[in-house]
GROMACS .gro file of C-alpha atoms in nm:
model
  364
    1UNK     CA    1 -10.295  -1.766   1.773
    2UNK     CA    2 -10.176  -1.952   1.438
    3UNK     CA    3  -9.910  -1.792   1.248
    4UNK     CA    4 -10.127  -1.805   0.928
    5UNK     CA    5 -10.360  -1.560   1.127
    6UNK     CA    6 -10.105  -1.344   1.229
    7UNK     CA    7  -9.974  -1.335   0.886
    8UNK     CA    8 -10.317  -1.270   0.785
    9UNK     CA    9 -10.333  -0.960   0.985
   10UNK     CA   10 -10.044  -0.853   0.864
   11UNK     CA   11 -10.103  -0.870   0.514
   12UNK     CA   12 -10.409  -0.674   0.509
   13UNK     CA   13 -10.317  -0.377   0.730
   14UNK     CA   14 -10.003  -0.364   0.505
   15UNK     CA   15 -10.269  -0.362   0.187
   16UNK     CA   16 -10.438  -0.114   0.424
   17UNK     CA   17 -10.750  -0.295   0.442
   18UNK     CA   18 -10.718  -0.202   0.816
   19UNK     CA   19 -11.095  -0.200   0.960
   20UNK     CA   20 -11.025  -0.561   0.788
   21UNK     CA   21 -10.670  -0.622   0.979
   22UNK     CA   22 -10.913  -0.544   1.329
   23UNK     CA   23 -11.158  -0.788   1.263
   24UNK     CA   24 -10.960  -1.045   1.196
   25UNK     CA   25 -10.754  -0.922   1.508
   26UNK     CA   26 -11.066  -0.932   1.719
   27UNK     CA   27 -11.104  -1.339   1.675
   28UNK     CA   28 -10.742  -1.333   1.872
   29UNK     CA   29 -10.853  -1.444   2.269
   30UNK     CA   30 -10.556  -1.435   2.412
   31UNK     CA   31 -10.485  -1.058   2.553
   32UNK     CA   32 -10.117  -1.042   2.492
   33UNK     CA   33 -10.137  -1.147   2.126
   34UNK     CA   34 -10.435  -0.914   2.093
   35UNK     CA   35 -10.235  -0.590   2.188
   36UNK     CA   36  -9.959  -0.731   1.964
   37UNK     CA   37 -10.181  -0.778   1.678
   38UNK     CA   38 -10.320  -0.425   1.707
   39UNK     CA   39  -9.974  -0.251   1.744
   40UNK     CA   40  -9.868  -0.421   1.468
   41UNK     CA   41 -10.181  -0.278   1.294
   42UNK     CA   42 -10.110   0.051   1.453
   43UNK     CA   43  -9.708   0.112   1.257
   44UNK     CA   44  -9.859   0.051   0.943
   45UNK     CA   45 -10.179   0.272   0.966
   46UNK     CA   46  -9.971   0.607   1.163
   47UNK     CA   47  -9.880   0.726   0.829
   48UNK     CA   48 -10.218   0.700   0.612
   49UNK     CA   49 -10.509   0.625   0.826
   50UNK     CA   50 -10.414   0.883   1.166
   51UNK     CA   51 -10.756   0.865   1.264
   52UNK     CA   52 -10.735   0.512   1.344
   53UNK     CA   53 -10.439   0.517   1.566
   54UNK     CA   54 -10.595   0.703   1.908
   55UNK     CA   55 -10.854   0.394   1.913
   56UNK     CA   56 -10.634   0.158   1.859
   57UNK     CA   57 -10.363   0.280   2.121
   58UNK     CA   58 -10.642   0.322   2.384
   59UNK     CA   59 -10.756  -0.028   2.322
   60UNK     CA   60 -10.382  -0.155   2.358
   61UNK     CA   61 -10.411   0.058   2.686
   62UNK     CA   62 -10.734  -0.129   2.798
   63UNK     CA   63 -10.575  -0.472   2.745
   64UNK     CA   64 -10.222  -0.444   2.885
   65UNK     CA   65 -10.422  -0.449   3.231
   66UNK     CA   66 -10.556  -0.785   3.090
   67UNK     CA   67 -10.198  -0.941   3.046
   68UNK     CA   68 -10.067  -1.114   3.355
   69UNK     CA   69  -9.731  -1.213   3.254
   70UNK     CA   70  -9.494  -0.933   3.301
   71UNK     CA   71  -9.247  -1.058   3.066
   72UNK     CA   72  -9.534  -0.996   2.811
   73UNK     CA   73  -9.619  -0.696   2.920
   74UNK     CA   74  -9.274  -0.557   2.917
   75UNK     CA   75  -9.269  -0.701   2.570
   76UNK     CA   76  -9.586  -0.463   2.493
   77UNK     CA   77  -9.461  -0.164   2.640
   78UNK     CA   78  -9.115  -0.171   2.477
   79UNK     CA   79  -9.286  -0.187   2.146
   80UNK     CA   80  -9.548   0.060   2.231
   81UNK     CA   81  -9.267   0.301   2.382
   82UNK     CA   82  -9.087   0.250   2.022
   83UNK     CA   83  -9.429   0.349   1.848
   84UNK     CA   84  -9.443   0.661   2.039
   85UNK     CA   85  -9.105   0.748   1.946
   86UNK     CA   86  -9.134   0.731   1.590
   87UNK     CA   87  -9.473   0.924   1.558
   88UNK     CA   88  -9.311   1.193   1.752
   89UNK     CA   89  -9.424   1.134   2.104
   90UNK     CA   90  -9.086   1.163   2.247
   91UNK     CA   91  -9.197   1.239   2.625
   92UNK     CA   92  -9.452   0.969   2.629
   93UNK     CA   93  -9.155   0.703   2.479
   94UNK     CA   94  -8.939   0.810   2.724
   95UNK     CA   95  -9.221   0.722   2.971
   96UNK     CA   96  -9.368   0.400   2.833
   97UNK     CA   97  -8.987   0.277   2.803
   98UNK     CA   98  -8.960   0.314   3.179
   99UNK     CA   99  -9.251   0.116   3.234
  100UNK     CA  100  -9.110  -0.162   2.984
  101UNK     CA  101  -8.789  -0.152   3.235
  102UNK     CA  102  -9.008  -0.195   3.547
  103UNK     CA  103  -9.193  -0.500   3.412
  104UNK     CA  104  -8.877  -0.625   3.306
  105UNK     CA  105  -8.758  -0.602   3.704
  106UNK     CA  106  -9.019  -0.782   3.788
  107UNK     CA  107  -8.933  -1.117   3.589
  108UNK     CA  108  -8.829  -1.411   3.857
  109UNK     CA  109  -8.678  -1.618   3.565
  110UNK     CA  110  -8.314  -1.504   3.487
  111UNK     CA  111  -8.255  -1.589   3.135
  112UNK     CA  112  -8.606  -1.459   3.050
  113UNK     CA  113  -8.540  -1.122   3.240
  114UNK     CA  114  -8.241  -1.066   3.035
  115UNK     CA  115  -8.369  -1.162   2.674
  116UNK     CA  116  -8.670  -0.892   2.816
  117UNK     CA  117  -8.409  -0.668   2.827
  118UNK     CA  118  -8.218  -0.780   2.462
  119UNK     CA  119  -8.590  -0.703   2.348
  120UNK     CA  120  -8.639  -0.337   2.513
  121UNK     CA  121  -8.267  -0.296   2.357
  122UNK     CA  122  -8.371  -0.400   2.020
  123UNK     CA  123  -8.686  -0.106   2.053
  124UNK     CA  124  -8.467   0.145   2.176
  125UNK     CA  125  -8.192   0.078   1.851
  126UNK     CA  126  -8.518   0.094   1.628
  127UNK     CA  127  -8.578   0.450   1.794
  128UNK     CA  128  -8.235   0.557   1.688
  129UNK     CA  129  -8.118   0.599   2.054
  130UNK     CA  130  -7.837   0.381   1.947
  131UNK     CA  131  -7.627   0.449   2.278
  132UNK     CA  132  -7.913   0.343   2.496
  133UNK     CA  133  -7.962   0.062   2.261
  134UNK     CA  134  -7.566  -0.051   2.287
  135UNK     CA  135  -7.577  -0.008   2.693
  136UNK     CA  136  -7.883  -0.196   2.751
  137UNK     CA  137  -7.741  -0.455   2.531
  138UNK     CA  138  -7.473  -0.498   2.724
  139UNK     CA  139  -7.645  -0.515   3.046
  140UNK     CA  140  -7.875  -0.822   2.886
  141UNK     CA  141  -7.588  -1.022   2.820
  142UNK     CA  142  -7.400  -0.935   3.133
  143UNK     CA  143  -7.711  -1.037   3.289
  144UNK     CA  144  -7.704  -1.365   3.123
  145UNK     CA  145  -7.318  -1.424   3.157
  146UNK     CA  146  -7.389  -1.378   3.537
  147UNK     CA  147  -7.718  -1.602   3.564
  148UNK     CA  148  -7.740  -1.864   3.804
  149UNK     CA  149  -7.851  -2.137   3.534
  150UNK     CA  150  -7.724  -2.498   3.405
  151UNK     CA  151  -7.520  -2.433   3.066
  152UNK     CA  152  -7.693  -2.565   2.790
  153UNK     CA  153  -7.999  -2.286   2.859
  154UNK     CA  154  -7.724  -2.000   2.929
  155UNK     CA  155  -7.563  -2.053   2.593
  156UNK     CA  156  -7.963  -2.085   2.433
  157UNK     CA  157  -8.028  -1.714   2.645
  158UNK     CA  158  -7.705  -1.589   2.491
  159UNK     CA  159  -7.757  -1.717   2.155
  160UNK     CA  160  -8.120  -1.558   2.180
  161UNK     CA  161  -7.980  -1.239   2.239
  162UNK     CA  162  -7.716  -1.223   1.969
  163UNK     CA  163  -7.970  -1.238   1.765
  164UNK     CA  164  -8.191  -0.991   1.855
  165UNK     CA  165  -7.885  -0.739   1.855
  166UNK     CA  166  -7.848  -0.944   1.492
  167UNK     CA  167  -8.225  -0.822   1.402
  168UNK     CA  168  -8.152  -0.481   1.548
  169UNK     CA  169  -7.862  -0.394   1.291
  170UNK     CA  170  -8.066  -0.559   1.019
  171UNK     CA  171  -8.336  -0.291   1.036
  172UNK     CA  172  -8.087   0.021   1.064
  173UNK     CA  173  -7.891   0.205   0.790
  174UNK     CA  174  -7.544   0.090   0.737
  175UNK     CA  175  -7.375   0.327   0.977
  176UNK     CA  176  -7.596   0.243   1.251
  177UNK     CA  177  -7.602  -0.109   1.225
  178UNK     CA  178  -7.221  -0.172   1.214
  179UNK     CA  179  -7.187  -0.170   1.597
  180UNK     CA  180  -7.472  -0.385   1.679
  181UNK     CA  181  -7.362  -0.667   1.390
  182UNK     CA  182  -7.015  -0.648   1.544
  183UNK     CA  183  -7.160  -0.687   1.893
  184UNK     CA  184  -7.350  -0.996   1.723
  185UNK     CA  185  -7.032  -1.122   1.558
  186UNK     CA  186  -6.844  -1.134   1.907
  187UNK     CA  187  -7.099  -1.326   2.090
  188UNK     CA  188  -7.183  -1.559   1.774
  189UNK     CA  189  -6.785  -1.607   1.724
  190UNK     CA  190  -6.687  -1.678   2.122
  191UNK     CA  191  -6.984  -1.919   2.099
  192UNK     CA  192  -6.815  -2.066   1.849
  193UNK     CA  193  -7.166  -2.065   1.660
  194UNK     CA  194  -6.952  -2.060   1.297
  195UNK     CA  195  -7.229  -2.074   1.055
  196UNK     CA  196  -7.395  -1.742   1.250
  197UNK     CA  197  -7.060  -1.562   1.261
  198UNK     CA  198  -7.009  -1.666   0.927
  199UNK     CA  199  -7.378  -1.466   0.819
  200UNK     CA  200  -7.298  -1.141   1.053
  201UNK     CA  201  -6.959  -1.129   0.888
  202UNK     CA  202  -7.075  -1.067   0.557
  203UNK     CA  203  -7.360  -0.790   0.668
  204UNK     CA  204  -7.086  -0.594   0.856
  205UNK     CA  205  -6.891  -0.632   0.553
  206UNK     CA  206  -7.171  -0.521   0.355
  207UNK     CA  207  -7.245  -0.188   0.612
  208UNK     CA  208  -6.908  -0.080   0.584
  209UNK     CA  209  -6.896  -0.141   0.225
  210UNK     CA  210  -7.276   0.076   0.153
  211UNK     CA  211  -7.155   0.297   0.487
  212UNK     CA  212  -7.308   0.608   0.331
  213UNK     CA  213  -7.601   0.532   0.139
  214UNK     CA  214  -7.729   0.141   0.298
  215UNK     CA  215  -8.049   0.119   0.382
  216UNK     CA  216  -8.183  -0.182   0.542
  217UNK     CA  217  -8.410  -0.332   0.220
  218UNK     CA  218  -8.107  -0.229  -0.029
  219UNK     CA  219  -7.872  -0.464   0.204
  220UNK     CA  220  -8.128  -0.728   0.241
  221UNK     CA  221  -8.205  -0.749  -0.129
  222UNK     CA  222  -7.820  -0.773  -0.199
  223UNK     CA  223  -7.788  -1.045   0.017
  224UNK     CA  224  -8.039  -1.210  -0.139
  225UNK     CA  225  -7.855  -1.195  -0.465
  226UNK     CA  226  -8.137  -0.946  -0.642
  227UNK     CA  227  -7.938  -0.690  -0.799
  228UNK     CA  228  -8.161  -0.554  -1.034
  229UNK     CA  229  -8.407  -0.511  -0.766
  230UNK     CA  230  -8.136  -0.331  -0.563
  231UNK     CA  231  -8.025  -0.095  -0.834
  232UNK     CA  232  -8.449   0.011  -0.894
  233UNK     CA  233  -8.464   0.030  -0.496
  234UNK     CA  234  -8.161   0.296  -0.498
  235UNK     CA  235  -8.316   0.461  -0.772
  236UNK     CA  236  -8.624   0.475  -0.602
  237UNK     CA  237  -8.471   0.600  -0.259
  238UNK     CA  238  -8.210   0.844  -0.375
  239UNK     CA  239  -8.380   1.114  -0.578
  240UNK     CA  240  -8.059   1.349  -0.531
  241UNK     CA  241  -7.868   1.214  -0.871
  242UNK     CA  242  -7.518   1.256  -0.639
  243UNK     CA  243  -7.652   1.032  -0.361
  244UNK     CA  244  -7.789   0.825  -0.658
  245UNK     CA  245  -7.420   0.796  -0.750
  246UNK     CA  246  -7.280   0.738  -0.469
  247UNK     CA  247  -7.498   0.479  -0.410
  248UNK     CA  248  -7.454   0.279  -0.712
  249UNK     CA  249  -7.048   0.299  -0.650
  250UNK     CA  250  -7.065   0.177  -0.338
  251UNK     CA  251  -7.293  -0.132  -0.487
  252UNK     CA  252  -7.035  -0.198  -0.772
  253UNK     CA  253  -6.774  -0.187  -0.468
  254UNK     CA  254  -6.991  -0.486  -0.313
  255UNK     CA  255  -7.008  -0.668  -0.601
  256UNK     CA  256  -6.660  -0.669  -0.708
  257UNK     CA  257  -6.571  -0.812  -0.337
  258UNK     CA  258  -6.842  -1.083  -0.374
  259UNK     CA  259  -6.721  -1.214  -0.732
  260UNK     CA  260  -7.011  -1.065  -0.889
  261UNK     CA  261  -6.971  -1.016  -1.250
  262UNK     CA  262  -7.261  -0.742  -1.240
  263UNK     CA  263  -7.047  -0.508  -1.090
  264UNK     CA  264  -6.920  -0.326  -1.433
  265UNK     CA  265  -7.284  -0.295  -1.519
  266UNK     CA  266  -7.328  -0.096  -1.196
  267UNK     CA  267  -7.008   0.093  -1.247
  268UNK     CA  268  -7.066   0.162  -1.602
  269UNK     CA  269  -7.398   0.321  -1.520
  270UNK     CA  270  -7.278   0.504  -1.232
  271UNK     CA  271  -7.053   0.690  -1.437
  272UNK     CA  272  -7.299   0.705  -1.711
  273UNK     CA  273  -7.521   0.972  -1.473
  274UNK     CA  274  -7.184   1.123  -1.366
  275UNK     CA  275  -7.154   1.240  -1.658
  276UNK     CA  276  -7.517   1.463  -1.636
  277UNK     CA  277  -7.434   1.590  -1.265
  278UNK     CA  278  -7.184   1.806  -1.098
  279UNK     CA  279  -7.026   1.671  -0.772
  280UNK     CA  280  -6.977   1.805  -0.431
  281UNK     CA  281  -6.667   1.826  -0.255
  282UNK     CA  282  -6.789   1.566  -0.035
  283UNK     CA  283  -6.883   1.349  -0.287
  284UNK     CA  284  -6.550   1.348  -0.452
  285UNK     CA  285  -6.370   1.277  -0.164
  286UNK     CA  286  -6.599   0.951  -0.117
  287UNK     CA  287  -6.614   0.871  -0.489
  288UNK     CA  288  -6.179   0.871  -0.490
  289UNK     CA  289  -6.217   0.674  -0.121
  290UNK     CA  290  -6.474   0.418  -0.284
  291UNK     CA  291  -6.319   0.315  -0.614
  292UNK     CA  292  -5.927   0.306  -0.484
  293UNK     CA  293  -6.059   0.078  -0.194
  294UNK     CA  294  -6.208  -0.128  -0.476
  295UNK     CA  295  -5.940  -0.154  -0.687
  296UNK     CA  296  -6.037   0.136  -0.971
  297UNK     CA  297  -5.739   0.295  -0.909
  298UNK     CA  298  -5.720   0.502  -1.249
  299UNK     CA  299  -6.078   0.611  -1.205
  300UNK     CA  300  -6.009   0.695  -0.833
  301UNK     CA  301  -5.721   0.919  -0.993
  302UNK     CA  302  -5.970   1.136  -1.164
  303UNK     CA  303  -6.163   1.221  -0.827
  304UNK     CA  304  -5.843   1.220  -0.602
  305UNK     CA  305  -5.713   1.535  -0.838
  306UNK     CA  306  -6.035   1.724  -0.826
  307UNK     CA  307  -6.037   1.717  -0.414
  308UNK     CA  308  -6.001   2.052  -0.273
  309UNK     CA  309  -5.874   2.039   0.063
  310UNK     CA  310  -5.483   1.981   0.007
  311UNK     CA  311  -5.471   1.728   0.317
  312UNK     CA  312  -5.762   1.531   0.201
  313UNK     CA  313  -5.657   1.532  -0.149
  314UNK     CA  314  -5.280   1.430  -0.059
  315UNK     CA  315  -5.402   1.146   0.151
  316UNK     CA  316  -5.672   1.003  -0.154
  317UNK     CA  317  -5.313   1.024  -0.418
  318UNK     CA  318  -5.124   0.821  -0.152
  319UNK     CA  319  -5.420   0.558  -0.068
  320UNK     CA  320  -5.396   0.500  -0.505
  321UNK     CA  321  -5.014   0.543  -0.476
  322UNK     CA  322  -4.964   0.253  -0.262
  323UNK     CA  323  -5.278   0.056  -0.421
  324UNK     CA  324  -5.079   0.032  -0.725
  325UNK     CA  325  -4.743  -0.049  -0.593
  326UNK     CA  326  -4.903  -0.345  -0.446
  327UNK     CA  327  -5.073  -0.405  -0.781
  328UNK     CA  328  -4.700  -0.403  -0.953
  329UNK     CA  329  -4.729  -0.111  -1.123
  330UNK     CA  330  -4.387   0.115  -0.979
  331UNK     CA  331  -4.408   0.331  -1.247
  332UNK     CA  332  -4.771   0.473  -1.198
  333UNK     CA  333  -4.701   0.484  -0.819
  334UNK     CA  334  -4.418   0.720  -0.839
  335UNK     CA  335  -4.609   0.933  -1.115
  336UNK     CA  336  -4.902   0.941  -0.841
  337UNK     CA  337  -4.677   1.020  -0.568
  338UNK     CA  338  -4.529   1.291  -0.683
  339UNK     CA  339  -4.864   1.468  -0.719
  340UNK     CA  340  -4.855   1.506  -0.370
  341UNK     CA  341  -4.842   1.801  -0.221
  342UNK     CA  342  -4.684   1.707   0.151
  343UNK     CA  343  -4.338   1.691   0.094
  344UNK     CA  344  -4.309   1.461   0.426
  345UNK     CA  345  -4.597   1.243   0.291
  346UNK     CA  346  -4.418   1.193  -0.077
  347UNK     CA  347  -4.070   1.141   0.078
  348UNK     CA  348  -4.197   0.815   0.309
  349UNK     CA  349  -4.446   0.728   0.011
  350UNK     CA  350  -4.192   0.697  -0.244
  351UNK     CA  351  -3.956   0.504   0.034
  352UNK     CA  352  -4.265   0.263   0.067
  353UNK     CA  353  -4.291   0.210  -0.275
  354UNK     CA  354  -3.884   0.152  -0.296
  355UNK     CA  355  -3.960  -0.126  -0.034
  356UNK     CA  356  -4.254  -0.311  -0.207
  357UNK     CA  357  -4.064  -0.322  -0.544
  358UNK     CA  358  -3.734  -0.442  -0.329
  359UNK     CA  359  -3.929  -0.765  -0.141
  360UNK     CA  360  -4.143  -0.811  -0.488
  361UNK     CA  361  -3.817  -0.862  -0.652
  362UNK     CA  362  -3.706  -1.181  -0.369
  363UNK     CA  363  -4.076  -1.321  -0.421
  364UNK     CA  364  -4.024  -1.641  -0.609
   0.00000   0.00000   0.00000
């Protein structure tokens, strides 16, 4: 099958023209492409056009005895097993997951038994049954570490899988996707592949910078550079004017770190709604965590104060305490400190600030 018609298929069950998306389908010969085709036709109707789905699932069904290659058909099954999961079909996943294992035990070819596996990984993560996901990751590149191949298509199976554990974090809210893009990072950095541990740096930079409010099209339209998009995507997605907030801090945060002047816009209209909501405890406590580690220390001030909980409140004054004695400014870091609460804390804060002014006097 061409990509174009692939593509093709694509674009009009996603314009859900889907009785449209099956013809075209139905001009695919080749059995394995066909069930792909018609799964892929399948996630986009579950939500609007139900009635379609039971036809198309039995025809997958029907044509998975068709394919011959059980690499493919382990392929099939750990896709279909990941469409069961997210229309709530949790027993049949479980089972149609075990059946994507089995196929994958049948592969002769090493390197293409464990990118099998990368690929059942990659379904499970998508599931959200991220420890299953990690584990079976692991096994797929243990699998290809141990291989009895020459080294050129090792390092190519290896490579291959990175990526897929790559493609897994990509589709997964920041939280989520942190472990697999470090998992990536690893492999892509012992590879010495620079320019792809160079790219997987900067997401897992960018999922622990959006940690609580990154979801996978905000990220990718970030790292495309399309702010404004970004900003009408959060709006969009966050309908809870606190998340909304939180949000857009944690954005400005990103900016700043990139060098991108739009980050006072962002800022400047985060506090802008601030100043129509109330917050939550929680929300403080990430609002005061957010702008110290970016540097807004005397806006960070106004949230660390308002915290509650005397621990969590004494730890946000000494994080801005010891921001702004390595910023220089002694004076504000001693005023800060002695907010605190913790006598113990304050007494070894106000020692560390002694030291930093001590060595910043010696620096030339």
């Amino acid at each position: 099958m061409s990509m174009s018609s692939y593509d093709d298929i694509l674009v009009l069950a996603s314009k859900g023209l889907f009785e449209e998306a099956i013809k075209a389908a139905g001009e695919i010969e080749d059995p394995f492409e066909w069930a792909d085709a018609l799964l892929e036709i399948a996630f986009r109707a579950k939500d609007v056009r139900r009635d379609l789905v039971p036809l198309l699932l039995e025809e997958i069904r029907r044509t998975l005895k068709k394919i011959k290659d059980p690499g493919d058909r382990a392929y099939i099954y750990s896709k279909l097993a990941r469409f069961h999961a997210v229309t709530g079909n949790g027993d049949e996943a479980t089972e149609v997951f075990d059946r994507a294992a089995e196929e994958i035990a049948r592969i002769k070819d090493e390197g293409e038994r464990a990118i099998a596996m990368a690929v059942l990984a990659q379904n499970l993560a998508l599931t959200g049954l991220t420890e299953e996901a990690i584990e079976t990751f692991n096994e797929a590149f243990d699998a290809a570490i141990s291989a009895e191949m020459d080294y050129r298509t090792k390092l190519d199976v290896i490579t291959e899988i990175a990526g897929l554990i790559e493609n897994a974090g990509d589709s997964l809210d920041s939280r989520e996707a942190i472990r697999f893009y470090e998992m990536a990072y690893d492999i892509f950095d012992k590879l010495r592949i620079s320019h792809r541990a160079a790219d997987v740096e900067k997401k897992l930079k960018m999922a622990r910078t959006l940690y609580y409010h990154g979801p996978p099209e905000v990220r990718a339209a970030l790292l495309e550079g399309r702010y404004n998009y970004s900003l009408k995507l959060i709006e969009k997605l966050y309908k809870d004017p606190q998340e909304r907030f939180i949000a857009m801090l944690e954005m400005a945060s990103w900016l700043k770190q990139i060098g991108a002047p739009e980050y006072l816009d962002v800022l400047e209209g985060a506090f802008k709604l601030l100043e129509r909501i109330g917050l939550s405890e929680t929300n403080v406590q990430r609002a005061a965590a957010i702008l110290s580690g970016m540097g807004e220390l005397e806006k960070a001030l106004r949230f660390a104060v308002e915290i509650k909980d005397p621990e969590k409140r004494d730890d946000a004054l000494a994080a801005i305490s010891l921001k702004l004695a390595e910023r220089k400014d002694f004076l504000e870091a001693r005023e800060v400190a002695k907010l605190i609460g913790n006598s113990m804390l304050k007494a070894r804060l106000l020692e560390e600030i002694a030291k930093i002014e001590e060595e910043s006097r010696w620096e030339i």
